[in-house]
Tab-separated table of N, CA and C in Angstrom:
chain	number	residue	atom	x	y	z
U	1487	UNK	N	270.699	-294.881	-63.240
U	1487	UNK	CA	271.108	-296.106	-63.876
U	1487	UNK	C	270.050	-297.192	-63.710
U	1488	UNK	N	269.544	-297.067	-62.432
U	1488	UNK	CA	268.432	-298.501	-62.137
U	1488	UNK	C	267.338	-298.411	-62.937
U	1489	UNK	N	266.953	-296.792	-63.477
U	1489	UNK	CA	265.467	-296.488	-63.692
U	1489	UNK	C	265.604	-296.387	-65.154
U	1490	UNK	N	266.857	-296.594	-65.837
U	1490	UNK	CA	267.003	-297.095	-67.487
U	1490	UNK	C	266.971	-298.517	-67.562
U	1491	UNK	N	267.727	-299.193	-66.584
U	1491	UNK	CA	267.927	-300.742	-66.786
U	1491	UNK	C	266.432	-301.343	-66.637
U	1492	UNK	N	265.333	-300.824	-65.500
U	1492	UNK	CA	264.629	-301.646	-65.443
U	1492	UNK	C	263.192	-300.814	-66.144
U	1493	UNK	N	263.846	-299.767	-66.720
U	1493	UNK	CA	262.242	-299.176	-67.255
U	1493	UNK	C	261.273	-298.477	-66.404
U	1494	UNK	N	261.592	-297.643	-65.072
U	1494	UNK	CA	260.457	-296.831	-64.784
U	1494	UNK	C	261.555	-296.285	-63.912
U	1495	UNK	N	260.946	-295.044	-63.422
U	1495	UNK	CA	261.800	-293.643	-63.079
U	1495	UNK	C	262.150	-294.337	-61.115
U	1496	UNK	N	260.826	-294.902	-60.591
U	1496	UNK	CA	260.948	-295.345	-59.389
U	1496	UNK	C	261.821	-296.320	-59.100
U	1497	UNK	N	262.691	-296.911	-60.093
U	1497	UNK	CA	263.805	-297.609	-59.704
U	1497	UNK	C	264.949	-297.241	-59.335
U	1498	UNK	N	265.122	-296.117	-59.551
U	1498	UNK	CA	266.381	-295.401	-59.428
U	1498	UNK	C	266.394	-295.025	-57.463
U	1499	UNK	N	265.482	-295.821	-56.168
U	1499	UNK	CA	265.395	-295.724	-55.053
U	1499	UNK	C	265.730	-297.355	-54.960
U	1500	UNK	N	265.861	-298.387	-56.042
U	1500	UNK	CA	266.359	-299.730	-55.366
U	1500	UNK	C	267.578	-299.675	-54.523
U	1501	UNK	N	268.608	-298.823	-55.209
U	1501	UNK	CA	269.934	-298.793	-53.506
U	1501	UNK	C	269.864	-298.473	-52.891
U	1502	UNK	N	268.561	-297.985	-52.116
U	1502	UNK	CA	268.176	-297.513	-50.893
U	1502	UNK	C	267.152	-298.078	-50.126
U	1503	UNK	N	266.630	-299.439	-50.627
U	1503	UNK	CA	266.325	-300.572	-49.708
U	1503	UNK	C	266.820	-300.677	-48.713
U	1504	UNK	N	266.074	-300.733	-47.412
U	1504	UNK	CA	266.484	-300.897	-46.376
U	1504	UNK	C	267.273	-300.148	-45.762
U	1505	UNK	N	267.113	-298.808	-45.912
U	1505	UNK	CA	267.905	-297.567	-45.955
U	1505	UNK	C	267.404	-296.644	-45.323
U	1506	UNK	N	267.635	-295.280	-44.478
U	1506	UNK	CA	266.925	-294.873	-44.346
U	1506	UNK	C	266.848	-293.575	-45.573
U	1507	UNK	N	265.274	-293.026	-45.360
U	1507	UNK	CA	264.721	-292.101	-46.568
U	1507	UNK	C	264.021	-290.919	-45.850
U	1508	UNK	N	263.428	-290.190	-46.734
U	1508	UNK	CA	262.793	-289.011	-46.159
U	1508	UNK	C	261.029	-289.074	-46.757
U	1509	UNK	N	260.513	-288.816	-46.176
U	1509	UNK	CA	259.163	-288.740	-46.930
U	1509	UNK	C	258.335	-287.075	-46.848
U	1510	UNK	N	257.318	-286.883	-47.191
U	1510	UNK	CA	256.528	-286.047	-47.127
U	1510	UNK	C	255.770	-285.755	-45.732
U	1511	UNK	N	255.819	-287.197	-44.664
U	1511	UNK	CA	255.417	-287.417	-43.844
U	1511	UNK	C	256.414	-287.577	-42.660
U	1512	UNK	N	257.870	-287.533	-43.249
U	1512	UNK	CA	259.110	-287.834	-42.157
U	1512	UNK	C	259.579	-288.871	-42.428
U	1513	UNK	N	261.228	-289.253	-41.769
U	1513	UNK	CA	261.765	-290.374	-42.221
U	1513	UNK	C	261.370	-291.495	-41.875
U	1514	UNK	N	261.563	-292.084	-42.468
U	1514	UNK	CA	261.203	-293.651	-41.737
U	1514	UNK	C	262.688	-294.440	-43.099
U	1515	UNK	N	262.080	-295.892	-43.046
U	1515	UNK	CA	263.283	-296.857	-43.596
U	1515	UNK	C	262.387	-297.617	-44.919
U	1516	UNK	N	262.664	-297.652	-46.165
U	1516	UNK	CA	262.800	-297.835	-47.459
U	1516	UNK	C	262.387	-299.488	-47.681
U	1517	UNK	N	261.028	-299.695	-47.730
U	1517	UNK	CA	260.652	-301.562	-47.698
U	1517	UNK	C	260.545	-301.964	-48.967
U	1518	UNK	N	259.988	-301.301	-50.018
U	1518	UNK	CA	259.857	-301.855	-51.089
U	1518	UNK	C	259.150	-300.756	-52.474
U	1519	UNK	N	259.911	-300.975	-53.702
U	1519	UNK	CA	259.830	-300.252	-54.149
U	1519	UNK	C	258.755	-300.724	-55.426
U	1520	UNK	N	257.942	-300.162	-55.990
U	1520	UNK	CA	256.913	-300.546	-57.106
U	1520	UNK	C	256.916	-299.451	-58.087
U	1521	UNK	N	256.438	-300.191	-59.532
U	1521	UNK	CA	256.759	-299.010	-60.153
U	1521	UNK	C	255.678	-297.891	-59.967
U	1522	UNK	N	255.885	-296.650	-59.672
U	1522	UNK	CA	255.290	-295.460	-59.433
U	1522	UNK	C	255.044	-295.586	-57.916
U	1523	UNK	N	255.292	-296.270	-56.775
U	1523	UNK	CA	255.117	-296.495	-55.297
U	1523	UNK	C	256.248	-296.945	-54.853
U	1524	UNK	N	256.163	-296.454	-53.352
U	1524	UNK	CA	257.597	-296.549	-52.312
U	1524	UNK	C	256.476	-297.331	-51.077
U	1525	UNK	N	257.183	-298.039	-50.597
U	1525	UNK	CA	256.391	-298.362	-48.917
U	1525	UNK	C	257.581	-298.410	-48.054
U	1526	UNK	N	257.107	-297.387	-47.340
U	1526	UNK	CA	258.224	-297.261	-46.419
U	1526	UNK	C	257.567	-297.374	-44.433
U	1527	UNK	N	258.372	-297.239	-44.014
U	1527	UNK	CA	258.275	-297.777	-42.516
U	1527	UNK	C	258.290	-296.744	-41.633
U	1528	UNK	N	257.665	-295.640	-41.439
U	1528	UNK	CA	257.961	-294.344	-41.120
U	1528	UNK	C	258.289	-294.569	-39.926
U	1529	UNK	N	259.099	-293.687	-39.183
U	1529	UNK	CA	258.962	-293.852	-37.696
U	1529	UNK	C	259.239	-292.435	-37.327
U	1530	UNK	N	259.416	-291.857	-35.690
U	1530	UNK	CA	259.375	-291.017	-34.842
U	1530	UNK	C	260.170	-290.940	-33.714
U	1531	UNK	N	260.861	-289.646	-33.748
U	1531	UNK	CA	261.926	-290.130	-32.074
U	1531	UNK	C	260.514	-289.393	-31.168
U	1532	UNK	N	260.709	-290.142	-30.105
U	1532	UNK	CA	259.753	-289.444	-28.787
U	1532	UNK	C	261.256	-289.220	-27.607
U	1533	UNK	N	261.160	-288.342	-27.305
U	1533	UNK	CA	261.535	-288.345	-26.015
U	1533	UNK	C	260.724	-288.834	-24.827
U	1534	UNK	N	261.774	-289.639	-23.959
U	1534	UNK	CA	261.540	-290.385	-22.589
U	1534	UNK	C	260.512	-289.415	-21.619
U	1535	UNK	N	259.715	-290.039	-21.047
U	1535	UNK	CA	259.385	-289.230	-19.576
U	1535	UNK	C	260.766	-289.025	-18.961
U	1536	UNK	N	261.467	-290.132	-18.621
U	1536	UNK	CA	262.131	-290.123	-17.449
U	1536	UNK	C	263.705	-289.703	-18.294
U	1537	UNK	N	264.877	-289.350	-17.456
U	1537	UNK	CA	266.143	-289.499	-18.429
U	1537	UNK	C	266.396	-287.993	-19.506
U	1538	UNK	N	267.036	-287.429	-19.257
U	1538	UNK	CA	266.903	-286.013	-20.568
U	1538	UNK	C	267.802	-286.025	-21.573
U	1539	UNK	N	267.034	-286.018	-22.398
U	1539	UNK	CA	268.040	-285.904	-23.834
U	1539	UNK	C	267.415	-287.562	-24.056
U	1540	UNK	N	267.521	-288.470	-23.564
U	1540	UNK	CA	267.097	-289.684	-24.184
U	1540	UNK	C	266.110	-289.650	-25.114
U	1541	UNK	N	266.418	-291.019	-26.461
U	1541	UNK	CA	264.982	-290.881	-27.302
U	1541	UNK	C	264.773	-292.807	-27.021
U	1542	UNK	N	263.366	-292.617	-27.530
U	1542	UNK	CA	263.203	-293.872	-27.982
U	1542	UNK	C	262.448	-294.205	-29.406
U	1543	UNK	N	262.437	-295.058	-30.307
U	1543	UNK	CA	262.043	-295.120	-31.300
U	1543	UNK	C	260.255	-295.890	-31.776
U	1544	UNK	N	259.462	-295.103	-32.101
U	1544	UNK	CA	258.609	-295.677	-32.267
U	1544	UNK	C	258.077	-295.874	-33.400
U	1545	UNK	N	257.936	-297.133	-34.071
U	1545	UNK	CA	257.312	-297.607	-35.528
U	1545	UNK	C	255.929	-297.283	-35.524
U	1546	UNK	N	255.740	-296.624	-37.048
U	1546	UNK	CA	254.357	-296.774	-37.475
U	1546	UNK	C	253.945	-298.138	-38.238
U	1547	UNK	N	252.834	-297.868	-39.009
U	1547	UNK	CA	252.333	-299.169	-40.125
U	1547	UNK	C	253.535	-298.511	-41.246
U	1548	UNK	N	253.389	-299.450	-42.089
U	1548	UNK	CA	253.958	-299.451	-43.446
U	1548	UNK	C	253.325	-298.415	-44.425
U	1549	UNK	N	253.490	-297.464	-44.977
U	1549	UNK	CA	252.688	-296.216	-45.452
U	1549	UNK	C	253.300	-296.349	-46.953
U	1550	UNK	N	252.659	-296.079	-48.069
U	1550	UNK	CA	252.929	-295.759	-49.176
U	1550	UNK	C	252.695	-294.412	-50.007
U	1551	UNK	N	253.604	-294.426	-50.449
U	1551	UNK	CA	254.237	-292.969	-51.131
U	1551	UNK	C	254.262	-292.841	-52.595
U	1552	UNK	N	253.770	-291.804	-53.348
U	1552	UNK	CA	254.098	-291.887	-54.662
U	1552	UNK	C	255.875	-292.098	-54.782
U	1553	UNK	N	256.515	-292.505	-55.668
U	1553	UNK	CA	257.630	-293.126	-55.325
U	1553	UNK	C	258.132	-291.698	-55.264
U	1554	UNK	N	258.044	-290.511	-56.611
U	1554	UNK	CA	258.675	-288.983	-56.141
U	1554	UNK	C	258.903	-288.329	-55.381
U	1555	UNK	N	257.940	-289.195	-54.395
U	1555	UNK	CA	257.858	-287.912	-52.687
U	1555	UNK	C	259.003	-288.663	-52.026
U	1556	UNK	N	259.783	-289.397	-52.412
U	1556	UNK	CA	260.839	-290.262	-51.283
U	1556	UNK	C	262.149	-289.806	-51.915
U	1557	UNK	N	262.565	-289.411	-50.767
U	1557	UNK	CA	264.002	-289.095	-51.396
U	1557	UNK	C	265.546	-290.301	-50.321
U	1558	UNK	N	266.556	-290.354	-50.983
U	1558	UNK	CA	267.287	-290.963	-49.979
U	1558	UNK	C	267.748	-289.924	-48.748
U	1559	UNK	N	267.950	-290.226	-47.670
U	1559	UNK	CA	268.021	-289.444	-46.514
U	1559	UNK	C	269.317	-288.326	-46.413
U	1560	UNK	N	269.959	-288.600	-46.384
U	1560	UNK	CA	271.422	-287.819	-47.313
U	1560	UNK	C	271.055	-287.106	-47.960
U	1561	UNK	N	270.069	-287.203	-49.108
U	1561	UNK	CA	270.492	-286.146	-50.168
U	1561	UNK	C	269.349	-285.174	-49.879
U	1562	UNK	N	268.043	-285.580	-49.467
U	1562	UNK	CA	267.221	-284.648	-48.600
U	1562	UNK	C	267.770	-283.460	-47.935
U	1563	UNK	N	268.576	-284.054	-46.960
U	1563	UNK	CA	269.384	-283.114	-45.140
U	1563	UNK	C	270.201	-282.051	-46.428
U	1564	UNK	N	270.867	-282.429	-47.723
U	1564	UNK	CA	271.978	-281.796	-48.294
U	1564	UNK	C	271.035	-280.999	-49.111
U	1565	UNK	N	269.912	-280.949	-49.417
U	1565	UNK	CA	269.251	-280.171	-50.139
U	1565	UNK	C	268.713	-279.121	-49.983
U	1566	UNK	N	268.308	-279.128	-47.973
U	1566	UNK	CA	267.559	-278.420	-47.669
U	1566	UNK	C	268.928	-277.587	-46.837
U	1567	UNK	N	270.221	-278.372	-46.828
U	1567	UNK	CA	270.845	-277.274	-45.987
U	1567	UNK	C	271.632	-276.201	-46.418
């Protein structure tokens, strides 16, 4: 619906601003969408030295994606399972 109203196929990821997504590179969270580009916020669980089973979260830079390689995070996990 988004990517008829506003004219390019990469709109159809605007309800997933600020969301989390999947990339080619791993998930991270959904910053801004351009037509034919995604910039998203990738991040990484690390596990703790100390503590087992604990994670903590670590941010990368802001990385950009052809907008195709981003999928919403949901429908990724349901695709591949």
């Amino acid at each position: 619906m988004s990517a008829h109203r506003f004219g390019h196929r990469s709109a159809a990821l605007y309800p997933y601003l600020e969301q989390e997504v999947d990339t080619p590179r791993g998930p991270g969270v959904l910053l801004q969408v351009l037509a034919g580009e995604a910039h998203v916020l990738l991040y990484r669980t690390r596990e703790k030295e100390h503590g087992i089973g604990s994670r903590t979260v670590r941010f990368r830079p802001v990385t950009s994606f052809p907008a195709a390689e981003v999928r919403p995070a949901n429908e990724a996990r349901r695709r591949s399972a």
